[in-house]
Amino acid sequence: MSEAMTLDTAKTDISALFRRKRLTAFAVPSVILAYFVYIFFAFDIPGLAQRADWDNAVTLASDSWSHKVHVTRDNSSGEMEYSVEGERKGNYPDGQRPAWVSGEDIVTVDLGGDHVVRFLDGTATEIEIPGFGLVEARTEGRTVLTNLPEAVPEWISVSDRRVGITTPEGRITITGSKTEVFNYFPGWELFFFTFESPYHGQPATRILFGDRIDPERANIVGAVQDFWNNAMWRHKDVVWAIGETILMAFLGTFGAAIIALPLAFLGAKRFAPVQAARFGIRRIFDFVRGVDALIWTVVLARAFGPGPMTGALAILVTDTGTFGKIFSEALENVEEKQIEGVQSTGAKPLQRYRFGVIPQVVPVLLSQILYFLESNTRSATIIGAITGGGIGLMLTQAIQTQKDWEEVAYYIILIVLMVMLMDWVSGKLRARLIKRSH
């Protein structure tokens, strides 16, 4: 009887076990599915898909690896201007213009693909678009008059103050003040030399090995000077900004480490027997590291004003709490034997710390400091955008203009290279210093 009951009990337990497993196998996917359904509605995925403008995304992506040449007519004076990216620093010299622009009284712009724009007398403009026909436009004061029908395709925007036409070969905008044609080309034009430099358009072989291009300067010296002082791409300012970013990370990281090390002794149970003091120090660590560096940046910017030093202080405050916690935990795990060995020589308390404790925690300290230095280099980019310093500020300014996306791509590439370099350098230093400490 007892054996039968035992067998029945075992069968019941096995059945219950299988039911629980089936319930778990059903419950887990259900919870995951419910979570994704919540995300779908909470993040308004349908609305995001509806608001997405893929044409703008394609334009932004193409602008990052290309440049545009502007052909502009002032509708008041009739003067023509030719420039790269619409900047006066990229203006073609007097008497020069792109090869795809011709004519004097009637200036003709050949965009390619049979797309042609003609600047006629006065403010009149003709635009030939294959498959659509001839668009005629002129301005009277601030009003733009055209022969366009009321129903126009999506790639044409029309109002009485502005006409915008976007074609695969280029863009045309017409307002009361000016008529402008944008022609796109691959590459970062004027990246090395502007039109003002005698080295613009010269092959590298001539600059390196040929006769002097500028009689007053050696070719290499002159080329380096003109590249360094390039007014469009601002290479000198970019290098200075990267230096500011690295300096923010360096001062913030090592300043925090210097402050956190002695405080860590007060926060470690083994070295701070007074519980109240230890509790207070640890809560300070929690407070300063619990507030993100970006929040400290905003607070300190109000106190000290914008600048790279404010960013360095924000990193210092945040990392002091983080380092304090890491260092105090490392101090809790030091070996007592080494301290006792130093103490047996008659060493004073400070000497015991210096020769019995510090050598044990140096590998951990150096590893963490160098890791945070590399990490803070990335953080300094964002902090610099808020405090007004470093490469982050230049990146933000380029984004806000909404036109020079090739500069945005340039700065992002430099930031990535900077982070890679800092990662490599910190790795090398970490390996060498830790090996030396053993």
Short mmCIF file of C-alpha atoms in Angstrom, two decimals:
data_model
loop_
_atom_site.label_atom_id
_atom_site.label_comp_id
_atom_site.label_asym_id
_atom_site.label_seq_id
_atom_site.Cartn_x
_atom_site.Cartn_y
_atom_site.Cartn_z
CA MET A 1 0.00 0.00 0.00
CA SER A 2 2.76 2.37 0.92
CA GLU A 3 4.61 1.59 -2.29
CA ALA A 4 1.49 2.36 -4.34
CA MET A 5 1.03 5.62 -2.52
CA THR A 6 4.67 6.50 -3.05
CA LEU A 7 4.35 5.73 -6.75
CA ASP A 8 1.21 7.87 -7.03
CA THR A 9 2.92 10.71 -5.20
CA ALA A 10 5.91 10.49 -7.53
CA LYS A 11 3.64 10.56 -10.57
CA THR A 12 1.83 13.59 -9.18
CA ASP A 13 5.10 15.40 -8.55
CA ILE A 14 6.32 14.64 -12.07
CA SER A 15 3.04 15.82 -13.57
CA ALA A 16 3.21 19.04 -11.55
CA LEU A 17 6.82 19.55 -12.66
CA PHE A 18 5.88 19.18 -16.31
CA ARG A 19 2.94 21.56 -15.86
CA ARG A 20 5.23 24.16 -14.32
CA LYS A 21 7.71 23.79 -17.16
CA ARG A 22 4.96 24.15 -19.75
CA LEU A 23 3.66 27.19 -17.90
CA THR A 24 7.13 28.71 -17.79
CA ALA A 25 7.75 27.93 -21.47
CA PHE A 26 4.49 29.71 -22.28
CA ALA A 27 4.88 32.61 -19.85
CA VAL A 28 8.36 33.77 -20.88
CA PRO A 29 7.56 34.28 -24.60
CA SER A 30 4.27 35.94 -23.60
CA VAL A 31 6.09 38.45 -21.37
CA ILE A 32 8.64 39.19 -24.11
CA LEU A 33 5.86 39.66 -26.68
CA ALA A 34 3.96 41.96 -24.31
CA TYR A 35 7.14 43.98 -23.78
CA PHE A 36 7.66 44.51 -27.50
CA VAL A 37 4.00 45.45 -27.95
CA TYR A 38 4.43 48.03 -25.20
CA ILE A 39 7.53 49.44 -26.94
CA PHE A 40 5.65 49.58 -30.25
CA PHE A 41 3.00 51.88 -28.84
CA ALA A 42 4.99 53.70 -26.15
CA PHE A 43 7.65 54.82 -28.65
CA ASP A 44 5.00 55.61 -31.29
CA ILE A 45 6.63 53.44 -33.95
CA PRO A 46 3.75 53.98 -36.45
CA GLY A 47 4.07 57.75 -36.01
CA LEU A 48 7.83 57.63 -36.48
CA ALA A 49 7.44 55.64 -39.70
CA GLN A 50 4.84 58.12 -40.94
CA ARG A 51 6.96 61.16 -40.12
CA ALA A 52 10.16 59.73 -41.59
CA ASP A 53 11.46 61.72 -44.55
CA TRP A 54 13.73 59.39 -46.46
CA ASP A 55 14.51 62.01 -49.11
CA ASN A 56 16.08 64.23 -46.45
CA ALA A 57 17.99 61.25 -45.10
CA VAL A 58 19.38 60.49 -48.56
CA THR A 59 20.30 64.15 -49.06
CA LEU A 60 22.08 64.25 -45.69
CA ALA A 61 24.01 61.07 -46.45
CA SER A 62 25.08 62.33 -49.87
CA ASP A 63 26.10 65.71 -48.46
CA SER A 64 28.49 63.98 -46.07
CA TRP A 65 30.73 62.69 -48.87
CA SER A 66 30.12 65.34 -51.55
CA HIS A 67 30.20 69.08 -52.02
CA LYS A 68 27.99 71.50 -53.91
CA VAL A 69 28.92 74.44 -56.09
CA HIS A 70 26.61 77.44 -55.96
CA VAL A 71 25.83 79.58 -58.99
CA THR A 72 24.01 82.61 -57.65
CA ARG A 73 22.46 85.66 -59.31
CA ASP A 74 21.54 88.67 -57.23
CA ASN A 75 18.11 89.59 -58.61
CA SER A 76 18.56 93.22 -57.57
CA SER A 77 21.95 93.94 -59.12
CA GLY A 78 22.19 91.08 -61.63
CA GLU A 79 25.68 90.15 -60.39
CA MET A 80 26.75 86.52 -60.70
CA GLU A 81 28.68 84.69 -58.01
CA TYR A 82 30.30 81.25 -58.07
CA SER A 83 31.35 79.54 -54.86
CA VAL A 84 31.93 76.18 -53.21
CA GLU A 85 29.38 75.48 -50.44
CA GLY A 86 28.09 79.01 -50.77
CA GLU A 87 30.88 80.44 -48.60
CA ARG A 88 32.73 83.62 -49.48
CA LYS A 89 35.92 81.81 -48.44
CA GLY A 90 35.14 79.40 -51.28
CA ASN A 91 34.43 82.03 -53.96
CA TYR A 92 35.96 81.52 -57.37
CA PRO A 93 38.49 84.26 -58.16
CA ASP A 94 37.36 87.13 -60.37
CA GLY A 95 37.17 86.07 -63.99
CA GLN A 96 36.97 82.36 -63.13
CA ARG A 97 33.97 80.08 -62.93
CA PRO A 98 33.17 76.34 -63.26
CA ALA A 99 33.71 74.74 -66.66
CA TRP A 100 30.01 73.74 -66.87
CA VAL A 101 28.95 77.41 -66.83
CA SER A 102 29.12 79.36 -70.09
CA GLY A 103 27.88 82.54 -71.74
CA GLU A 104 28.06 86.20 -70.89
CA ASP A 105 24.77 87.99 -71.60
CA ILE A 106 22.88 84.74 -71.10
CA VAL A 107 24.63 82.58 -68.51
CA THR A 108 23.97 78.88 -69.12
CA VAL A 109 24.43 76.26 -66.42
CA ASP A 110 24.70 72.69 -67.71
CA LEU A 111 23.85 70.40 -64.81
CA GLY A 112 24.21 67.28 -66.92
CA GLY A 113 21.62 64.80 -68.09
CA ASP A 114 20.09 67.49 -70.36
CA HIS A 115 19.16 69.58 -67.31
CA VAL A 116 19.96 73.18 -68.25
CA VAL A 117 19.41 76.47 -66.43
CA ARG A 118 19.61 79.80 -68.26
CA PHE A 119 19.91 83.15 -66.53
CA LEU A 120 18.23 85.60 -68.95
CA ASP A 121 18.13 89.40 -68.95
CA GLY A 122 16.80 91.00 -65.79
CA THR A 123 15.42 88.45 -63.34
CA ALA A 124 14.11 85.91 -65.86
CA THR A 125 15.22 82.28 -65.65
CA GLU A 126 14.60 79.24 -67.85
CA ILE A 127 14.96 75.68 -66.60
CA GLU A 128 14.93 72.71 -68.97
CA ILE A 129 13.91 69.48 -67.28
CA PRO A 130 13.72 66.32 -69.43
CA GLY A 131 10.33 64.67 -69.25
CA PHE A 132 8.71 67.74 -67.70
CA GLY A 133 9.34 70.64 -70.05
CA LEU A 134 10.55 74.22 -69.83
CA VAL A 135 10.00 76.11 -66.59
CA GLU A 136 9.97 79.90 -66.92
CA ALA A 137 10.30 82.14 -63.89
CA ARG A 138 10.92 85.78 -63.08
CA THR A 139 10.68 87.97 -60.01
CA GLU A 140 8.86 91.24 -59.40
CA GLY A 141 9.98 92.62 -56.09
CA ARG A 142 9.54 89.80 -53.60
CA THR A 143 7.06 87.90 -55.77
CA VAL A 144 8.07 84.96 -57.94
CA LEU A 145 6.04 84.44 -61.14
CA THR A 146 6.23 81.15 -63.07
CA ASN A 147 4.46 79.20 -65.82
CA LEU A 148 4.04 76.19 -63.52
CA PRO A 149 0.56 74.66 -63.31
CA GLU A 150 -1.34 74.46 -60.04
CA ALA A 151 -0.65 70.73 -59.72
CA VAL A 152 3.08 70.12 -59.63
CA PRO A 153 5.08 66.99 -58.80
CA GLU A 154 6.48 66.43 -55.29
CA TRP A 155 9.98 67.47 -56.32
CA ILE A 156 8.76 71.02 -57.02
CA SER A 157 7.61 73.38 -54.26
CA VAL A 158 5.85 76.57 -55.31
CA SER A 159 4.64 79.67 -53.52
CA ASP A 160 4.42 83.32 -54.50
CA ARG A 161 7.65 84.00 -52.58
CA ARG A 162 9.76 80.94 -53.37
CA VAL A 163 10.18 78.20 -55.95
CA GLY A 164 12.28 75.13 -55.22
CA ILE A 165 13.09 72.44 -57.79
CA THR A 166 15.01 69.29 -56.89
CA THR A 167 16.27 67.10 -59.74
CA PRO A 168 18.68 64.16 -59.84
CA GLU A 169 21.29 66.50 -61.35
CA GLY A 170 20.99 69.44 -58.97
CA ARG A 171 18.69 71.90 -57.22
CA ILE A 172 17.33 75.32 -58.13
CA THR A 173 15.79 77.86 -55.78
CA ILE A 174 14.25 81.16 -56.82
CA THR A 175 13.28 83.94 -54.40
CA GLY A 176 12.75 87.64 -54.75
CA SER A 177 16.33 88.37 -53.72
CA LYS A 178 18.29 85.73 -55.62
CA THR A 179 18.22 82.79 -58.01
CA GLU A 180 20.54 79.97 -57.02
CA VAL A 181 21.64 76.71 -58.64
CA PHE A 182 23.30 73.92 -56.64
CA ASN A 183 25.39 71.38 -58.50
CA TYR A 184 26.71 68.38 -56.55
CA PHE A 185 30.08 66.65 -56.95
CA PRO A 186 31.79 63.86 -54.98
CA GLY A 187 34.66 64.66 -52.65
CA TRP A 188 35.57 67.37 -50.15
CA GLU A 189 36.51 70.32 -52.34
CA LEU A 190 39.11 72.84 -51.11
CA PHE A 191 40.03 70.48 -48.26
CA PHE A 192 43.75 71.07 -48.77
CA PHE A 193 43.94 74.50 -50.38
CA THR A 194 41.44 77.26 -51.13
CA PHE A 195 41.31 79.13 -54.41
CA GLU A 196 43.50 81.85 -52.89
CA SER A 197 46.43 79.45 -52.45
CA PRO A 198 48.88 79.15 -55.35
CA TYR A 199 49.03 75.42 -54.59
CA HIS A 200 45.35 74.82 -55.40
CA GLY A 201 45.00 72.46 -58.34
CA GLN A 202 48.71 71.65 -58.39
CA PRO A 203 49.71 67.96 -58.47
CA ALA A 204 51.50 66.58 -55.42
CA THR A 205 54.55 65.67 -57.50
CA ARG A 206 55.10 69.29 -58.48
CA ILE A 207 54.67 70.49 -54.90
CA LEU A 208 57.16 67.90 -53.61
CA PHE A 209 59.72 67.81 -56.40
CA GLY A 210 59.05 70.67 -58.83
CA ASP A 211 60.23 74.23 -59.06
CA ARG A 212 58.94 76.86 -56.67
CA ILE A 213 55.30 77.69 -57.24
CA ASP A 214 55.38 80.67 -54.89
CA PRO A 215 58.66 82.56 -55.34
CA GLU A 216 58.65 83.70 -51.71
CA ARG A 217 58.28 80.23 -50.12
CA ALA A 218 59.60 76.75 -50.56
CA ASN A 219 56.90 74.47 -51.91
CA ILE A 220 56.58 72.17 -48.89
CA VAL A 221 56.72 75.07 -46.42
CA GLY A 222 54.14 77.05 -48.36
CA ALA A 223 51.85 74.06 -48.84
CA VAL A 224 51.93 73.23 -45.12
CA GLN A 225 51.23 76.87 -44.21
CA ASP A 226 48.30 77.15 -46.60
CA PHE A 227 46.87 73.83 -45.48
CA TRP A 228 47.23 74.77 -41.82
CA ASN A 229 45.55 78.15 -42.38
CA ASN A 230 42.80 76.86 -44.71
CA ALA A 231 39.95 79.31 -44.06
CA MET A 232 37.19 76.90 -45.13
CA TRP A 233 38.14 73.71 -43.33
CA ARG A 234 39.92 75.42 -40.41
CA HIS A 235 42.49 72.70 -39.82
CA LYS A 236 44.34 74.80 -37.27
CA ASP A 237 41.18 75.37 -35.23
CA VAL A 238 40.26 71.67 -35.48
CA VAL A 239 43.63 70.54 -34.09
CA TRP A 240 43.35 73.07 -31.27
CA ALA A 241 39.81 71.85 -30.50
CA ILE A 242 40.94 68.22 -30.37
CA GLY A 243 43.72 69.25 -27.99
CA GLU A 244 41.13 70.96 -25.76
CA THR A 245 38.98 67.83 -25.76
CA ILE A 246 41.89 65.58 -24.75
CA LEU A 247 42.98 68.12 -22.13
CA MET A 248 39.47 68.17 -20.61
CA ALA A 249 39.53 64.39 -20.32
CA PHE A 250 43.10 64.35 -18.94
CA LEU A 251 42.59 67.05 -16.29
CA GLY A 252 39.23 65.67 -15.22
CA THR A 253 40.40 62.05 -14.98
CA PHE A 254 43.73 62.54 -13.22
CA GLY A 255 42.38 65.33 -11.01
CA ALA A 256 39.64 62.99 -9.84
CA ALA A 257 42.15 60.21 -9.18
CA ILE A 258 44.37 62.50 -7.08
CA ILE A 259 41.41 63.63 -4.97
CA ALA A 260 39.79 60.20 -4.69
CA LEU A 261 42.86 58.26 -3.48
CA PRO A 262 43.21 59.83 -0.01
CA LEU A 263 39.41 59.91 0.38
CA ALA A 264 39.29 56.20 -0.48
CA PHE A 265 41.34 55.42 2.67
CA LEU A 266 38.67 57.22 4.73
CA GLY A 267 35.98 55.17 2.99
CA ALA A 268 37.66 51.78 3.48
CA LYS A 269 36.66 49.85 6.60
CA ARG A 270 40.18 48.51 7.16
CA PHE A 271 41.73 52.01 7.29
CA ALA A 272 38.84 54.06 8.71
CA PRO A 273 37.54 52.38 11.87
CA VAL A 274 35.15 55.29 12.67
CA GLN A 275 31.89 54.15 11.11
CA ALA A 276 30.29 57.62 10.98
CA ALA A 277 33.19 59.08 8.99
CA ARG A 278 33.26 56.09 6.67
CA PHE A 279 29.51 56.32 6.12
CA GLY A 280 29.74 60.05 5.30
CA ILE A 281 32.57 59.60 2.81
CA ARG A 282 30.77 56.78 1.01
CA ARG A 283 27.56 58.81 0.74
CA ILE A 284 29.56 61.67 -0.77
CA PHE A 285 30.93 59.23 -3.34
CA ASP A 286 27.39 58.05 -4.09
CA PHE A 287 26.13 61.60 -4.51
CA VAL A 288 28.79 62.95 -6.86
CA ARG A 289 28.81 59.85 -9.06
CA GLY A 290 25.03 59.49 -8.94
CA VAL A 291 24.62 62.77 -10.82
CA ASP A 292 25.63 62.38 -14.47
CA ALA A 293 28.53 64.41 -15.82
CA LEU A 294 26.20 66.25 -18.22
CA ILE A 295 24.13 67.49 -15.27
CA TRP A 296 27.27 68.65 -13.48
CA THR A 297 28.27 70.38 -16.72
CA VAL A 298 25.07 72.43 -16.76
CA VAL A 299 25.38 73.29 -13.06
CA LEU A 300 29.05 74.26 -13.28
CA ALA A 301 28.47 76.25 -16.47
CA ARG A 302 26.03 78.44 -14.54
CA ALA A 303 28.58 78.85 -11.76
CA PHE A 304 31.80 79.36 -13.75
CA GLY A 305 30.58 80.15 -17.26
CA PRO A 306 31.27 78.18 -20.43
CA GLY A 307 34.72 76.92 -21.32
CA PRO A 308 36.92 73.83 -21.41
CA MET A 309 37.77 74.14 -17.70
CA THR A 310 34.09 73.79 -16.81
CA GLY A 311 33.99 70.51 -18.75
CA ALA A 312 37.12 69.28 -16.98
CA LEU A 313 35.56 70.10 -13.60
CA ALA A 314 32.38 68.20 -14.53
CA ILE A 315 34.43 65.09 -15.35
CA LEU A 316 36.49 65.56 -12.18
CA VAL A 317 33.42 65.75 -9.92
CA THR A 318 31.74 62.68 -11.41
CA ASP A 319 34.89 60.55 -11.54
CA THR A 320 35.88 61.47 -7.98
CA GLY A 321 32.86 59.53 -6.76
CA THR A 322 33.49 56.63 -9.12
CA PHE A 323 37.19 56.41 -8.34
CA GLY A 324 36.50 56.76 -4.63
CA LYS A 325 34.24 53.71 -4.69
CA ILE A 326 36.62 51.64 -6.86
CA PHE A 327 39.72 52.59 -4.86
CA SER A 328 38.10 51.95 -1.48
CA GLU A 329 36.99 48.50 -2.60
CA ALA A 330 40.51 47.78 -3.82
CA LEU A 331 41.90 48.87 -0.45
CA GLU A 332 39.52 46.49 1.31
CA ASN A 333 41.13 43.56 -0.51
CA VAL A 334 44.83 44.25 0.14
CA GLU A 335 46.94 41.49 1.72
CA GLU A 336 47.70 41.98 5.42
CA LYS A 337 51.03 40.11 5.26
CA GLN A 338 52.75 42.76 3.16
CA ILE A 339 51.61 45.49 5.53
CA GLU A 340 52.82 43.49 8.53
CA GLY A 341 56.17 42.96 6.83
CA VAL A 342 56.65 46.71 6.39
CA GLN A 343 55.43 47.34 9.93
CA SER A 344 58.01 44.89 11.33
CA THR A 345 60.78 47.17 10.09
CA GLY A 346 59.51 49.92 12.38
CA ALA A 347 57.78 51.89 9.63
CA LYS A 348 55.38 54.66 10.61
CA PRO A 349 51.68 54.53 9.52
CA LEU A 350 52.24 56.68 6.41
CA GLN A 351 55.22 54.54 5.44
CA ARG A 352 53.11 51.40 5.89
CA TYR A 353 50.55 52.81 3.52
CA ARG A 354 53.20 53.91 1.04
CA PHE A 355 55.18 50.66 0.91
CA GLY A 356 52.69 48.07 2.12
CA VAL A 357 49.37 49.18 0.59
CA ILE A 358 49.97 51.35 -2.46
CA PRO A 359 52.09 48.79 -4.39
CA GLN A 360 49.26 46.25 -4.02
CA VAL A 361 46.54 48.51 -5.45
CA VAL A 362 48.65 50.25 -8.11
CA PRO A 363 47.68 47.79 -10.89
CA VAL A 364 43.97 48.28 -10.20
CA LEU A 365 44.32 52.05 -9.88
CA LEU A 366 46.32 52.46 -13.09
CA SER A 367 44.04 50.16 -15.05
CA GLN A 368 40.92 52.03 -13.99
CA ILE A 369 42.43 55.50 -14.43
CA LEU A 370 43.65 54.78 -17.95
CA TYR A 371 40.37 53.13 -18.90
CA PHE A 372 38.41 56.15 -17.68
CA LEU A 373 40.81 58.47 -19.54
CA GLU A 374 39.90 56.75 -22.81
CA SER A 375 36.20 56.75 -21.92
CA ASN A 376 36.22 60.40 -20.85
CA THR A 377 37.72 61.40 -24.17
CA ARG A 378 34.40 60.43 -25.74
CA SER A 379 32.45 62.10 -22.95
CA ALA A 380 34.48 65.31 -23.35
CA THR A 381 33.15 65.62 -26.89
CA ILE A 382 29.56 65.87 -25.67
CA ILE A 383 30.49 67.96 -22.64
CA GLY A 384 32.40 70.35 -24.90
CA ALA A 385 29.28 70.85 -27.00
CA ILE A 386 27.50 72.11 -23.87
CA THR A 387 30.29 74.13 -22.27
CA GLY A 388 31.57 75.66 -25.50
CA GLY A 389 34.92 73.98 -25.92
CA GLY A 390 36.73 71.32 -27.89
CA ILE A 391 35.75 69.44 -30.99
CA GLY A 392 32.23 68.94 -29.61
CA LEU A 393 31.51 72.65 -30.04
CA MET A 394 32.67 72.64 -33.65
CA LEU A 395 30.59 69.52 -34.34
CA THR A 396 27.49 71.14 -32.84
CA GLN A 397 28.00 74.33 -34.84
CA ALA A 398 28.37 72.35 -38.06
CA ILE A 399 25.17 70.41 -37.34
CA GLN A 400 23.21 73.56 -36.50
CA THR A 401 24.01 75.16 -39.86
CA GLN A 402 22.08 72.32 -41.57
CA LYS A 403 24.17 72.74 -44.73
CA ASP A 404 27.80 71.68 -44.26
CA TRP A 405 27.32 67.98 -43.60
CA GLU A 406 30.70 67.16 -45.08
CA GLU A 407 32.20 69.11 -42.16
CA VAL A 408 30.06 67.06 -39.77
CA ALA A 409 31.43 63.88 -41.36
CA TYR A 410 34.98 65.28 -41.09
CA TYR A 411 34.61 66.02 -37.38
CA ILE A 412 33.01 62.64 -36.65
CA ILE A 413 35.87 60.84 -38.40
CA LEU A 414 38.39 62.85 -36.36
CA ILE A 415 36.54 62.04 -33.14
CA VAL A 416 36.58 58.33 -33.96
CA LEU A 417 40.30 58.47 -34.78
CA MET A 418 40.97 60.41 -31.57
CA VAL A 419 39.14 57.80 -29.48
CA MET A 420 40.97 54.97 -31.26
CA LEU A 421 44.31 56.69 -30.62
CA MET A 422 43.51 57.27 -26.94
CA ASP A 423 42.41 53.64 -26.62
CA TRP A 424 45.68 52.45 -28.15
CA VAL A 425 47.84 54.79 -26.05
CA SER A 426 46.04 53.96 -22.80
CA GLY A 427 46.33 50.24 -23.58
CA LYS A 428 50.06 50.54 -24.16
CA LEU A 429 50.56 52.60 -20.99
CA ARG A 430 48.41 50.24 -18.96
CA ALA A 431 50.37 47.21 -20.10
CA ARG A 432 53.74 48.86 -19.48
CA LEU A 433 52.96 50.45 -16.10
CA ILE A 434 51.21 47.41 -14.68
CA LYS A 435 54.06 45.17 -15.80
CA ARG A 436 56.54 47.52 -14.16
CA SER A 437 54.53 47.58 -10.91
CA HIS A 438 54.81 43.77 -10.48
#
